PDB file of C-alpha atoms in Angstrom:
ATOM      1  CA  MET A   1     167.203  37.847 223.849  1.00 45.00           C
ATOM      2  CA  TRP A   2     166.277  40.457 227.344  1.00 42.00           C
ATOM      3  CA  ALA A   3     165.777  43.737 226.403  1.00 39.00           C
ATOM      4  CA  THR A   4     167.456  46.320 229.953  1.00 35.00           C
ATOM      5  CA  VAL A   5     165.189  45.948 233.075  1.00 35.00           C
ATOM      6  CA  ALA A   6     164.872  48.021 235.896  1.00 34.00           C
ATOM      7  CA  ARG A   7     163.724  46.555 238.985  1.00 33.00           C
ATOM      8  CA  SER A   8     160.978  48.993 240.689  1.00 33.00           C
ATOM      9  CA  VAL A   9     160.650  50.052 243.683  1.00 30.00           C
ATOM     10  CA  GLY A  10     158.872  50.753 246.489  1.00 33.00           C
ATOM     11  CA  ARG A  11     156.795  48.637 245.653  1.00 31.00           C
ATOM     12  CA  THR A  12     152.610  48.705 247.591  1.00 33.00           C
ATOM     13  CA  PRO A  13     151.805  46.460 250.312  1.00 34.00           C
ATOM     14  CA  LEU A  14     149.176  43.682 249.196  1.00 34.00           C
ATOM     15  CA  ARG A  15     146.210  44.664 251.436  1.00 35.00           C
ATOM     16  CA  PRO A  16     143.341  43.583 248.966  1.00 36.00           C
ATOM     17  CA  THR A  17     139.983  44.716 250.042  1.00 35.00           C
ATOM     18  CA  VAL A  18     137.599  42.595 247.778  1.00 34.00           C
ATOM     19  CA  LEU A  19     134.379  44.885 249.773  1.00 36.00           C
ATOM     20  CA  LYS A  20     135.156  48.207 248.746  1.00 39.00           C
ATOM     21  CA  TYR A  21     136.405  46.842 245.152  1.00 37.00           C
ATOM     22  CA  ARG A  22     133.061  45.176 245.322  1.00 37.00           C
ATOM     23  CA  ALA A  23     131.037  48.275 246.298  1.00 37.00           C
ATOM     24  CA  ARG A  24     132.050  50.607 243.741  1.00 40.00           C
ATOM     25  CA  VAL A  25     131.739  48.192 240.792  1.00 35.00           C
ATOM     26  CA  LEU A  26     128.320  47.324 242.089  1.00 34.00           C
ATOM     27  CA  GLY A  27     127.921  50.546 242.681  1.00 37.00           C
ATOM     28  CA  ALA A  28     128.983  51.878 239.092  1.00 36.00           C
ATOM     29  CA  LEU A  29     126.861  49.454 238.086  1.00 33.00           C
ATOM     30  CA  GLY A  30     123.684  50.239 239.342  1.00 35.00           C
ATOM     31  CA  ALA A  31     124.085  53.513 238.601  1.00 34.00           C
ATOM     32  CA  SER A  32     124.081  52.432 235.101  1.00 33.00           C
ATOM     33  CA  ARG A  33     121.343  50.319 234.999  1.00 30.00           C
ATOM     34  CA  THR A  34     119.374  53.420 236.313  1.00 30.00           C
ATOM     35  CA  VAL A  35     120.619  56.168 233.131  1.00 32.00           C
ATOM     36  CA  ALA A  36     119.916  53.752 231.089  1.00 36.00           C
ATOM     37  CA  THR A  37     116.480  52.875 231.917  1.00 34.00           C
ATOM     38  CA  ALA A  38     114.847  55.731 233.726  1.00 36.00           C
ATOM     39  CA  SER A  39     115.115  57.741 230.498  1.00 38.00           C
ATOM     40  CA  THR A  40     115.563  55.741 227.313  1.00 40.00           C
ATOM     41  CA  PRO A  41     113.373  53.868 225.354  1.00 43.00           C
ATOM     42  CA  PRO A  42     113.038  49.614 226.134  1.00 41.00           C
ATOM     43  CA  GLY A  43     115.357  49.352 222.610  1.00 44.00           C
ATOM     44  CA  ARG A  44     117.883  51.541 224.026  1.00 42.00           C
ATOM     45  CA  ALA A  45     117.594  50.710 226.947  1.00 40.00           C
ATOM     46  CA  GLN A  46     119.241  47.759 225.988  1.00 41.00           C
ATOM     47  CA  TRP A  47     121.798  48.368 224.642  1.00 39.00           C
ATOM     48  CA  LEU A  48     123.098  51.116 226.869  1.00 39.00           C
ATOM     49  CA  TRP A  49     122.437  48.074 229.877  1.00 37.00           C
ATOM     50  CA  ALA A  50     124.958  45.843 227.304  1.00 41.00           C
ATOM     51  CA  VAL A  51     127.107  48.576 226.682  1.00 40.00           C
ATOM     52  CA  GLY A  52     127.253  49.917 230.258  1.00 42.00           C
ATOM     53  CA  ALA A  53     128.002  46.509 230.865  1.00 39.00           C
ATOM     54  CA  VAL A  54     131.363  47.040 229.009  1.00 38.00           C
ATOM     55  CA  GLY A  55     132.243  50.225 229.525  1.00 40.00           C
ATOM     56  CA  ILE A  56     131.691  49.474 233.783  1.00 37.00           C
ATOM     57  CA  SER A  57     135.373  48.244 233.312  1.00 38.00           C
ATOM     58  CA  THR A  58     136.610  51.443 231.658  1.00 38.00           C
ATOM     59  CA  ALA A  59     134.116  53.273 234.579  1.00 39.00           C
ATOM     60  CA  PHE A  60     136.558  51.301 236.993  1.00 40.00           C
ATOM     61  CA  ALA A  61     139.628  51.431 235.510  1.00 41.00           C
ATOM     62  CA  MET A  62     139.147  55.843 235.655  1.00 38.00           C
ATOM     63  CA  GLY A  63     138.273  55.526 239.282  1.00 41.00           C
ATOM     64  CA  LEU A  64     141.770  54.434 239.787  1.00 47.00           C
ATOM     65  CA  SER A  65     143.021  56.179 236.933  1.00 36.00           C
ATOM     66  CA  HIS A  66     146.364  57.878 236.246  1.00 34.00           C
ATOM     67  CA  ARG A  67     148.577  59.887 238.431  1.00 31.00           C
ATOM     68  CA  THR A  68     150.128  63.303 236.243  1.00 32.00           C
ATOM     69  CA  HIS A  69     153.880  64.334 236.232  1.00 32.00           C
ATOM     70  CA  ALA A  70     152.936  68.057 238.314  1.00 34.00           C
ATOM     71  CA  PRO A  71     155.494  69.346 240.541  1.00 35.00           C
ATOM     72  CA  ASN A  72     154.631  67.551 244.636  1.00 43.00           C
ATOM     73  CA  ASP A  73     152.266  71.103 245.041  1.00 42.00           C
ATOM     74  CA  ARG A  74     149.925  69.989 242.723  1.00 45.00           C
ATOM     75  CA  ARG A  75     149.802  66.859 243.134  1.00 47.00           C
ATOM     76  CA  GLU A  76     146.622  65.870 244.536  1.00 45.00           C
ATOM     77  CA  GLN A  77     145.082  68.719 242.484  1.00 42.00           C
ATOM     78  CA  ARG A  78     145.564  66.677 239.222  1.00 48.00           C
ATOM     79  CA  LEU A  79     145.009  62.636 239.989  1.00 52.00           C
ATOM     80  CA  ARG A  80     141.838  62.056 238.080  1.00 53.00           C
ATOM     81  CA  ASN A  81     140.623  59.847 241.440  1.00 67.00           C
ATOM     82  CA  PRO A  82     141.684  61.598 244.283  1.00 71.00           C
ATOM     83  CA  THR A  83     142.174  57.187 245.750  1.00 80.00           C
ATOM     84  CA  GLU A  84     144.014  56.696 243.155  1.00 80.00           C
ATOM     85  CA  VAL A  85     147.116  55.773 246.127  1.00 85.00           C
ATOM     86  CA  ALA A  86     144.947  54.012 248.898  1.00 88.00           C
ATOM     87  CA  ASP A  87     143.527  51.760 245.541  1.00 87.00           C
ATOM     88  CA  CYS A  88     146.545  50.185 244.521  1.00 91.00           C
ATOM     89  CA  ALA A  89     147.624  49.003 247.974  1.00 87.00           C
ATOM     90  CA  ASP A  90     144.342  48.140 248.944  1.00 85.00           C
ATOM     91  CA  LEU A  91     144.502  45.901 245.412  1.00 83.00           C
ATOM     92  CA  GLY A  92     147.354  44.690 245.425  1.00 83.00           C
ATOM     93  CA  LEU A  93     148.556  46.645 242.703  1.00 93.00           C
ATOM     94  CA  MET A  94     151.423  49.438 241.343  1.00 94.00           C
ATOM     95  CA  THR A  95     150.938  52.370 241.840  1.00 94.00           C
ATOM     96  CA  PRO A  96     150.935  54.046 238.324  1.00 93.00           C
ATOM     97  CA  GLU A  97     153.671  56.249 239.650  1.00 92.00           C
ATOM     98  CA  VAL A  98     155.680  53.676 240.513  1.00 95.00           C
ATOM     99  CA  ALA A  99     155.608  51.106 237.635  1.00 96.00           C
ATOM    100  CA  GLN A 100     156.082  54.746 235.510  1.00 95.00           C
ATOM    101  CA  GLN A 101     159.712  54.220 237.242  1.00 96.00           C
ATOM    102  CA  THR A 102     159.807  50.536 235.685  1.00 97.00           C
ATOM    103  CA  SER A 103     161.208  48.711 232.260  1.00 97.00           C
ATOM    104  CA  VAL A 104     160.067  47.628 228.748  1.00 98.00           C
ATOM    105  CA  VAL A 105     160.895  44.514 228.259  1.00 98.00           C
ATOM    106  CA  HIS A 106     161.716  43.352 224.054  1.00 98.00           C
ATOM    107  CA  ILE A 107     161.230  40.054 223.537  1.00 98.00           C
ATOM    108  CA  LYS A 108     162.732  39.567 219.967  1.00 98.00           C
ATOM    109  CA  GLY A 109     161.525  36.441 217.662  1.00 98.00           C
ATOM    110  CA  PHE A 110     158.566  35.330 220.973  1.00 98.00           C
ATOM    111  CA  LEU A 111     156.759  33.708 218.071  1.00 98.00           C
ATOM    112  CA  SER A 112     158.559  32.217 214.499  1.00 98.00           C
ATOM    113  CA  HIS A 113     156.848  34.339 211.337  1.00 98.00           C
ATOM    114  CA  ALA A 114     154.774  30.826 210.555  1.00 98.00           C
ATOM    115  CA  GLU A 115     153.452  30.754 213.625  1.00 98.00           C
ATOM    116  CA  VAL A 116     152.202  34.732 213.614  1.00 98.00           C
ATOM    117  CA  GLU A 117     150.954  33.429 210.642  1.00 98.00           C
ATOM    118  CA  HIS A 118     148.822  30.098 211.937  1.00 98.00           C
ATOM    119  CA  VAL A 119     147.806  32.508 215.420  1.00 98.00           C
ATOM    120  CA  VAL A 120     146.492  35.144 213.110  1.00 98.00           C
ATOM    121  CA  ALA A 121     144.497  32.004 211.594  1.00 98.00           C
ATOM    122  CA  GLU A 122     142.765  31.201 214.058  1.00 98.00           C
ATOM    123  CA  ILE A 123     142.063  34.925 215.082  1.00 98.00           C
ATOM    124  CA  LYS A 124     140.071  35.491 212.090  1.00 97.00           C
ATOM    125  CA  ALA A 125     138.389  31.788 211.866  1.00 97.00           C
ATOM    126  CA  LEU A 126     137.077  33.392 215.538  1.00 96.00           C
ATOM    127  CA  GLN A 127     135.878  36.543 213.881  1.00 95.00           C
ATOM    128  CA  ARG A 128     134.191  35.349 210.884  1.00 94.00           C
ATOM    129  CA  SER A 129     132.012  33.008 213.131  1.00 93.00           C
ATOM    130  CA  ARG A 130     131.019  35.169 215.944  1.00 90.00           C
ATOM    131  CA  GLY A 131     133.059  33.878 217.890  1.00 91.00           C
ATOM    132  CA  ALA A 132     134.494  36.575 219.894  1.00 93.00           C
ATOM    133  CA  ALA A 133     133.088  39.525 220.847  1.00 93.00           C
ATOM    134  CA  THR A 134     134.425  42.884 218.787  1.00 93.00           C
ATOM    135  CA  ILE A 135     133.655  46.234 218.888  1.00 92.00           C
ATOM    136  CA  GLU A 136     134.557  49.179 217.400  1.00 92.00           C
ATOM    137  CA  ARG A 137     136.321  52.615 217.527  1.00 91.00           C
ATOM    138  CA  ASN A 138     137.338  55.498 216.139  1.00 89.00           C
ATOM    139  CA  ALA A 139     140.670  57.285 215.464  1.00 81.00           C
ATOM    140  CA  ARG A 140     139.543  59.647 219.371  1.00 81.00           C
ATOM    141  CA  GLY A 141     138.010  56.606 220.687  1.00 82.00           C
ATOM    142  CA  GLU A 142     134.117  56.419 221.098  1.00 86.00           C
ATOM    143  CA  PRO A 143     132.875  53.652 219.406  1.00 84.00           C
ATOM    144  CA  ALA A 144     131.756  53.655 215.504  1.00 86.00           C
ATOM    145  CA  ALA A 145     130.365  51.783 212.872  1.00 84.00           C
ATOM    146  CA  ASN A 146     133.784  50.428 210.371  1.00 84.00           C
ATOM    147  CA  GLY A 147     136.348  52.870 213.369  1.00 89.00           C
ATOM    148  CA  GLU A 148     139.303  52.389 212.409  1.00 92.00           C
ATOM    149  CA  TRP A 149     140.553  51.286 215.829  1.00 93.00           C
ATOM    150  CA  ARG A 150     138.844  46.960 216.987  1.00 95.00           C
ATOM    151  CA  THR A 151     139.291  45.196 219.630  1.00 96.00           C
ATOM    152  CA  SER A 152     138.535  41.196 219.699  1.00 97.00           C
ATOM    153  CA  TYR A 153     137.971  39.636 222.804  1.00 97.00           C
ATOM    154  CA  LEU A 154     139.029  36.421 222.033  1.00 98.00           C
ATOM    155  CA  HIS A 155     138.929  35.114 225.449  1.00 97.00           C
ATOM    156  CA  THR A 156     135.070  34.737 225.253  1.00 96.00           C
ATOM    157  CA  ASP A 157     133.578  31.181 225.935  1.00 95.00           C
ATOM    158  CA  SER A 158     137.588  30.865 226.240  1.00 96.00           C
ATOM    159  CA  SER A 159     137.702  30.506 222.634  1.00 96.00           C
ATOM    160  CA  PHE A 160     141.273  31.120 222.160  1.00 97.00           C
ATOM    161  CA  GLY A 161     142.603  28.153 225.689  1.00 97.00           C
ATOM    162  CA  ARG A 162     141.002  25.881 222.416  1.00 96.00           C
ATOM    163  CA  SER A 163     142.014  26.547 219.712  1.00 97.00           C
ATOM    164  CA  LEU A 164     145.866  27.835 220.397  1.00 98.00           C
ATOM    165  CA  PRO A 165     146.246  26.635 224.464  1.00 98.00           C
ATOM    166  CA  TRP A 166     149.830  26.460 223.581  1.00 98.00           C
ATOM    167  CA  VAL A 167     150.246  30.265 222.528  1.00 98.00           C
ATOM    168  CA  GLN A 168     147.870  30.607 226.412  1.00 98.00           C
ATOM    169  CA  ALA A 169     150.546  28.702 228.009  1.00 98.00           C
ATOM    170  CA  ARG A 170     153.961  30.281 226.133  1.00 98.00           C
ATOM    171  CA  LEU A 171     152.268  34.031 227.446  1.00 98.00           C
ATOM    172  CA  ARG A 172     152.016  33.508 231.138  1.00 98.00           C
ATOM    173  CA  GLU A 173     155.289  31.757 230.819  1.00 98.00           C
ATOM    174  CA  ALA A 174     157.100  35.117 229.402  1.00 98.00           C
ATOM    175  CA  ILE A 175     155.249  36.861 231.890  1.00 98.00           C
ATOM    176  CA  GLU A 176     156.532  34.792 235.050  1.00 98.00           C
ATOM    177  CA  ASP A 177     159.740  34.674 233.068  1.00 98.00           C
ATOM    178  CA  ALA A 178     159.967  38.834 232.797  1.00 98.00           C
ATOM    179  CA  ASP A 179     158.342  38.937 236.511  1.00 98.00           C
ATOM    180  CA  SER A 180     160.756  37.282 237.996  1.00 98.00           C
ATOM    181  CA  ARG A 181     163.734  38.965 235.857  1.00 98.00           C
ATOM    182  CA  ALA A 182     162.597  42.614 236.107  1.00 98.00           C
ATOM    183  CA  GLY A 183     161.899  42.455 240.299  1.00 97.00           C
ATOM    184  CA  TRP A 184     158.531  42.685 240.022  1.00 97.00           C
ATOM    185  CA  GLU A 185     156.939  40.745 241.581  1.00 97.00           C
ATOM    186  CA  LEU A 186     153.063  41.273 241.287  1.00 97.00           C
ATOM    187  CA  VAL A 187     152.650  38.306 239.020  1.00 97.00           C
ATOM    188  CA  THR A 188     155.492  34.953 240.556  1.00 96.00           C
ATOM    189  CA  SER A 189     154.818  36.979 244.792  1.00 96.00           C
ATOM    190  CA  LYS A 190     150.969  35.045 245.046  1.00 95.00           C
ATOM    191  CA  PRO A 191     149.402  31.003 244.626  1.00 96.00           C
ATOM    192  CA  THR A 192     149.775  30.311 240.912  1.00 96.00           C
ATOM    193  CA  GLU A 193     145.840  30.064 241.488  1.00 96.00           C
ATOM    194  CA  ARG A 194     145.015  32.798 241.807  1.00 95.00           C
ATOM    195  CA  VAL A 195     146.782  35.174 238.963  1.00 97.00           C
ATOM    196  CA  ASN A 196     145.114  34.453 235.627  1.00 97.00           C
ATOM    197  CA  PHE A 197     143.717  35.607 232.401  1.00 98.00           C
ATOM    198  CA  ARG A 198     141.733  38.549 233.157  1.00 97.00           C
ATOM    199  CA  THR A 199     141.052  39.326 228.480  1.00 98.00           C
ATOM    200  CA  ILE A 200     143.087  38.357 225.872  1.00 98.00           C
ATOM    201  CA  GLU A 201     142.583  40.611 223.116  1.00 98.00           C
ATOM    202  CA  CYS A 202     143.401  41.338 219.581  1.00 98.00           C
ATOM    203  CA  HIS A 203     143.721  45.216 218.354  1.00 98.00           C
ATOM    204  CA  GLU A 204     143.428  45.899 215.080  1.00 97.00           C
ATOM    205  CA  TYR A 205     144.617  49.123 213.395  1.00 96.00           C
ATOM    206  CA  GLY A 206     143.958  51.100 210.421  1.00 96.00           C
ATOM    207  CA  ALA A 207     144.989  54.199 208.900  1.00 95.00           C
ATOM    208  CA  GLY A 208     144.097  56.644 211.739  1.00 94.00           C
ATOM    209  CA  GLY A 209     143.922  54.708 213.948  1.00 94.00           C
ATOM    210  CA  ARG A 210     145.367  55.031 217.328  1.00 93.00           C
ATOM    211  CA  LEU A 211     145.960  54.745 221.506  1.00 93.00           C
ATOM    212  CA  SER A 212     145.852  58.069 222.604  1.00 88.00           C
ATOM    213  CA  GLU A 213     144.331  58.195 226.242  1.00 85.00           C
ATOM    214  CA  ALA A 214     146.502  60.787 228.230  1.00 77.00           C
ATOM    215  CA  LEU A 215     148.346  58.000 231.150  1.00 83.00           C
ATOM    216  CA  HIS A 216     146.145  55.522 229.591  1.00 92.00           C
ATOM    217  CA  TYR A 217     147.173  51.874 231.028  1.00 94.00           C
ATOM    218  CA  ASP A 218     145.691  48.431 232.526  1.00 95.00           C
ATOM    219  CA  ALA A 219     143.842  49.607 235.265  1.00 92.00           C
ATOM    220  CA  GLY A 220     143.576  46.682 237.612  1.00 93.00           C
ATOM    221  CA  SER A 221     145.714  44.453 235.815  1.00 96.00           C
ATOM    222  CA  LEU A 222     148.738  43.602 236.825  1.00 97.00           C
ATOM    223  CA  VAL A 223     151.534  42.659 233.905  1.00 98.00           C
ATOM    224  CA  THR A 224     150.941  43.118 230.339  1.00 98.00           C
ATOM    225  CA  ILE A 225     151.664  41.323 226.922  1.00 98.00           C
ATOM    226  CA  ASP A 226     151.472  42.347 223.499  1.00 98.00           C
ATOM    227  CA  VAL A 227     152.977  40.507 219.951  1.00 98.00           C
ATOM    228  CA  MET A 228     152.864  42.086 217.276  1.00 98.00           C
ATOM    229  CA  LEU A 229     151.153  40.000 214.173  1.00 98.00           C
ATOM    230  CA  ALA A 230     151.392  42.736 211.651  1.00 98.00           C
ATOM    231  CA  ASP A 231     154.797  42.951 209.708  1.00 98.00           C
ATOM    232  CA  PRO A 232     156.350  46.760 210.900  1.00 98.00           C
ATOM    233  CA  GLY A 233     157.034  48.570 208.058  1.00 98.00           C
ATOM    234  CA  VAL A 234     155.521  46.206 205.164  1.00 98.00           C
ATOM    235  CA  ASP A 235     152.203  46.294 206.175  1.00 98.00           C
ATOM    236  CA  PHE A 236     151.531  48.911 208.750  1.00 98.00           C
ATOM    237  CA  GLU A 237     153.421  52.114 209.512  1.00 98.00           C
ATOM    238  CA  GLY A 238     153.676  54.353 211.899  1.00 97.00           C
ATOM    239  CA  GLY A 239     151.563  53.153 215.778  1.00 97.00           C
ATOM    240  CA  GLU A 240     154.808  52.081 216.879  1.00 97.00           C
ATOM    241  CA  LEU A 241     153.796  50.873 221.167  1.00 97.00           C
ATOM    242  CA  ALA A 242     154.952  54.562 223.168  1.00 97.00           C
ATOM    243  CA  THR A 243     155.821  54.972 227.491  1.00 97.00           C
ATOM    244  CA  PRO A 244     155.493  58.777 228.790  1.00 94.00           C
ATOM    245  CA  GLU A 245     158.821  58.249 231.715  1.00 94.00           C
ATOM    246  CA  ALA A 246     159.153  59.977 234.728  1.00 90.00           C
ATOM    247  CA  SER A 247     161.549  61.972 233.339  1.00 91.00           C
ATOM    248  CA  GLY A 248     159.089  63.633 230.684  1.00 91.00           C
ATOM    249  CA  GLU A 249     160.389  62.395 227.769  1.00 94.00           C
ATOM    250  CA  VAL A 250     157.997  60.265 225.474  1.00 95.00           C
ATOM    251  CA  VAL A 251     160.048  57.139 224.365  1.00 96.00           C
ATOM    252  CA  PRO A 252     158.479  54.962 220.916  1.00 97.00           C
ATOM    253  CA  HIS A 253     159.875  51.101 220.882  1.00 98.00           C
ATOM    254  CA  PRO A 254     160.483  49.892 218.534  1.00 97.00           C
ATOM    255  CA  ILE A 255     159.315  46.018 216.710  1.00 98.00           C
ATOM    256  CA  SER A 256     159.454  43.465 214.575  1.00 98.00           C
ATOM    257  CA  LYS A 257     156.777  40.973 214.109  1.00 98.00           C
ATOM    258  CA  GLY A 258     156.395  38.309 216.438  1.00 98.00           C
ATOM    259  CA  ASP A 259     158.632  39.824 218.568  1.00 98.00           C
ATOM    260  CA  ALA A 260     156.684  40.717 222.420  1.00 98.00           C
ATOM    261  CA  PHE A 261     156.351  43.651 225.054  1.00 98.00           C
ATOM    262  CA  ILE A 262     155.822  42.796 228.451  1.00 98.00           C
ATOM    263  CA  PHE A 263     155.308  45.976 231.365  1.00 98.00           C
ATOM    264  CA  VAL A 264     153.640  46.265 234.650  1.00 98.00           C
ATOM    265  CA  SER A 265     149.810  46.670 233.370  1.00 97.00           C
ATOM    266  CA  HIS A 266     150.233  50.187 235.296  1.00 96.00           C
ATOM    267  CA  LYS A 267     152.797  51.981 233.526  1.00 96.00           C
ATOM    268  CA  TYR A 268     151.577  54.469 231.119  1.00 95.00           C
ATOM    269  CA  HIS A 269     151.204  53.663 227.290  1.00 96.00           C
ATOM    270  CA  ASN A 270     150.289  54.845 224.243  1.00 96.00           C
ATOM    271  CA  VAL A 271     150.240  53.530 220.750  1.00 97.00           C
ATOM    272  CA  LEU A 272     151.286  56.484 218.319  1.00 96.00           C
ATOM    273  CA  PRO A 273     149.064  57.014 214.606  1.00 96.00           C
ATOM    274  CA  VAL A 274     149.516  54.374 212.455  1.00 97.00           C
ATOM    275  CA  THR A 275     150.406  56.373 208.795  1.00 97.00           C
ATOM    276  CA  ARG A 276     149.617  53.143 206.312  1.00 97.00           C
ATOM    277  CA  GLY A 277     148.515  49.845 206.786  1.00 98.00           C
ATOM    278  CA  LYS A 278     146.087  47.906 209.867  1.00 98.00           C
ATOM    279  CA  ARG A 279     149.219  47.193 212.439  1.00 98.00           C
ATOM    280  CA  MET A 280     147.091  43.991 213.752  1.00 98.00           C
ATOM    281  CA  VAL A 281     148.195  43.177 217.983  1.00 98.00           C
ATOM    282  CA  LEU A 282     147.731  40.519 220.415  1.00 98.00           C
ATOM    283  CA  VAL A 283     147.519  41.592 223.860  1.00 98.00           C
ATOM    284  CA  ALA A 284     146.539  40.313 226.956  1.00 98.00           C
ATOM    285  CA  GLU A 285     146.743  40.788 230.725  1.00 98.00           C
ATOM    286  CA  LEU A 286     147.084  39.240 233.422  1.00 98.00           C
ATOM    287  CA  TRP A 287     145.522  40.042 237.252  1.00 97.00           C
ATOM    288  CA  GLU A 288     144.985  38.417 240.459  1.00 95.00           C
ATOM    289  CA  GLY A 289     140.875  37.086 239.751  1.00 94.00           C
ATOM    290  CA  PRO A 290     140.211  34.223 237.873  1.00 95.00           C
ATOM    291  CA  GLU A 291     140.557  33.812 234.578  1.00 96.00           C
ATOM    292  CA  ARG A 292     137.335  35.335 232.468  1.00 95.00           C
ATOM    293  CA  GLY A 293     135.591  33.794 229.227  1.00 95.00           C
ATOM    294  CA  CYS A 294     133.094  36.955 229.619  1.00 95.00           C
ATOM    295  CA  ALA A 295     132.626  39.030 226.441  1.00 94.00           C
ATOM    296  CA  HIS A 296     134.379  41.586 227.228  1.00 94.00           C
ATOM    297  CA  ARG A 297     137.251  43.406 229.372  1.00 95.00           C
ATOM    298  CA  CYS A 298     136.039  42.534 232.846  1.00 94.00           C
ATOM    299  CA  PRO A 299     135.601  44.699 235.613  1.00 90.00           C
ATOM    300  CA  TYR A 300     134.639  41.876 238.798  1.00 85.00           C
ATOM    301  CA  ASN A 301     136.699  40.839 240.826  1.00 83.00           C
ATOM    302  CA  VAL A 302     134.777  40.180 243.844  1.00 71.00           C
ATOM    303  CA  GLY A 303     136.187  36.463 244.533  1.00 76.00           C
ATOM    304  CA  MET A 304     137.638  33.737 242.573  1.00 78.00           C
ATOM    305  CA  GLU A 305     134.260  31.607 242.605  1.00 78.00           C
ATOM    306  CA  HIS A 306     132.861  34.954 241.301  1.00 82.00           C
ATOM    307  CA  ARG A 307     131.580  34.575 237.130  1.00 85.00           C
ATOM    308  CA  CYS A 308     130.143  37.274 235.224  1.00 92.00           C
ATOM    309  CA  ASN A 309     127.746  36.890 233.071  1.00 88.00           C
ATOM    310  CA  TYR A 310     128.376  38.660 229.955  1.00 89.00           C
ATOM    311  CA  SER A 311     127.867  36.337 227.266  1.00 87.00           C
ATOM    312  CA  LEU A 312     128.696  36.514 223.201  1.00 84.00           C
ATOM    313  CA  SER A 313     125.405  37.368 222.877  1.00 78.00           C
ATOM    314  CA  GLN A 314     124.710  40.250 224.789  1.00 81.00           C
ATOM    315  CA  SER A 315     127.823  41.517 222.710  1.00 75.00           C
ATOM    316  CA  HIS A 316     126.053  41.184 219.900  1.00 66.00           C
ATOM    317  CA  VAL A 317     122.929  43.071 220.632  1.00 64.00           C
ATOM    318  CA  ALA A 318     125.848  46.075 221.512  1.00 66.00           C
ATOM    319  CA  SER A 319     127.092  45.729 218.276  1.00 64.00           C
ATOM    320  CA  VAL A 320     123.786  46.051 216.433  1.00 52.00           C
ATOM    321  CA  ALA A 321     122.642  48.238 218.611  1.00 55.00           C
ATOM    322  CA  GLN A 322     125.702  50.756 218.430  1.00 51.00           C
ATOM    323  CA  ASN A 323     125.204  50.185 214.740  1.00 51.00           C
ATOM    324  CA  VAL A 324     121.708  51.754 213.508  1.00 47.00           C
ATOM    325  CA  ALA A 325     122.347  54.670 216.940  1.00 51.00           C
ATOM    326  CA  LEU A 326     125.311  55.526 214.577  1.00 45.00           C
ATOM    327  CA  LEU A 327     123.460  55.475 211.551  1.00 48.00           C
ATOM    328  CA  GLY A 328     120.896  57.857 212.899  1.00 53.00           C
TER     329      GLY A 328
END
């Protein structure tokens, strides 16, 4: 059932510095708001502010981001953020360099085919009722109407937990088991009540869709799980999860319908281009922070009692405004 897993080495000390984190997030928020309101018409400003709230997550991800494989004498010049190592230590997170040494855990038959069909039906019902915030992007990851890559934030207003509580419980159980077996101890070393779902998403990639950002990782989260909801080779071709390894090799990870991959969130990973059909996958991330029901991948982690107010209605406004802007 379990693929070979490797014990990670050199975990950074757990020294969370919440005030530093808060200052950086709120600083990004203020900057986004200033840009959106100082130089744009009111309608456009409202859209940029709404989209900016979603985009802060990406901005923070870049803030922790991504160490390359350059030789030691050039390493510091190749960091997107020179304080990446310190940031990870402050927040109790594994650095990408260390995370890259860990293995991806493959769980075969995590969901039966019948369970997959039930999950897909519930996701489609949420999408039809507009009960989940969605964003669409093109093959380059840029916002696009009817793009090749659609992300639905299923945790919006806790909808996934209400519709599929047994799946949410199984996701957490699998992550905790993998975290313990693999020796990562990112989740199981912390009080249970402090580790929660940051996001639960459905990613759909059409032909040409991919996640190609160089050295991408899920910044700020602890452990990620991907569950395949389509049938590779039947529903789609291409689209393999691939991990750039410390050796320089990029390793594709074949998967079957209903299987799951679990990996350290800060491990580099990509999705290779889909060449035919539609790839559909369930993605969830655990972080040390409150369980989120806001309509995006939340960047706010400034205390267990903090509530994020980015709502489904704001997401709908942003989506409509985005489509209008893209249409000219």
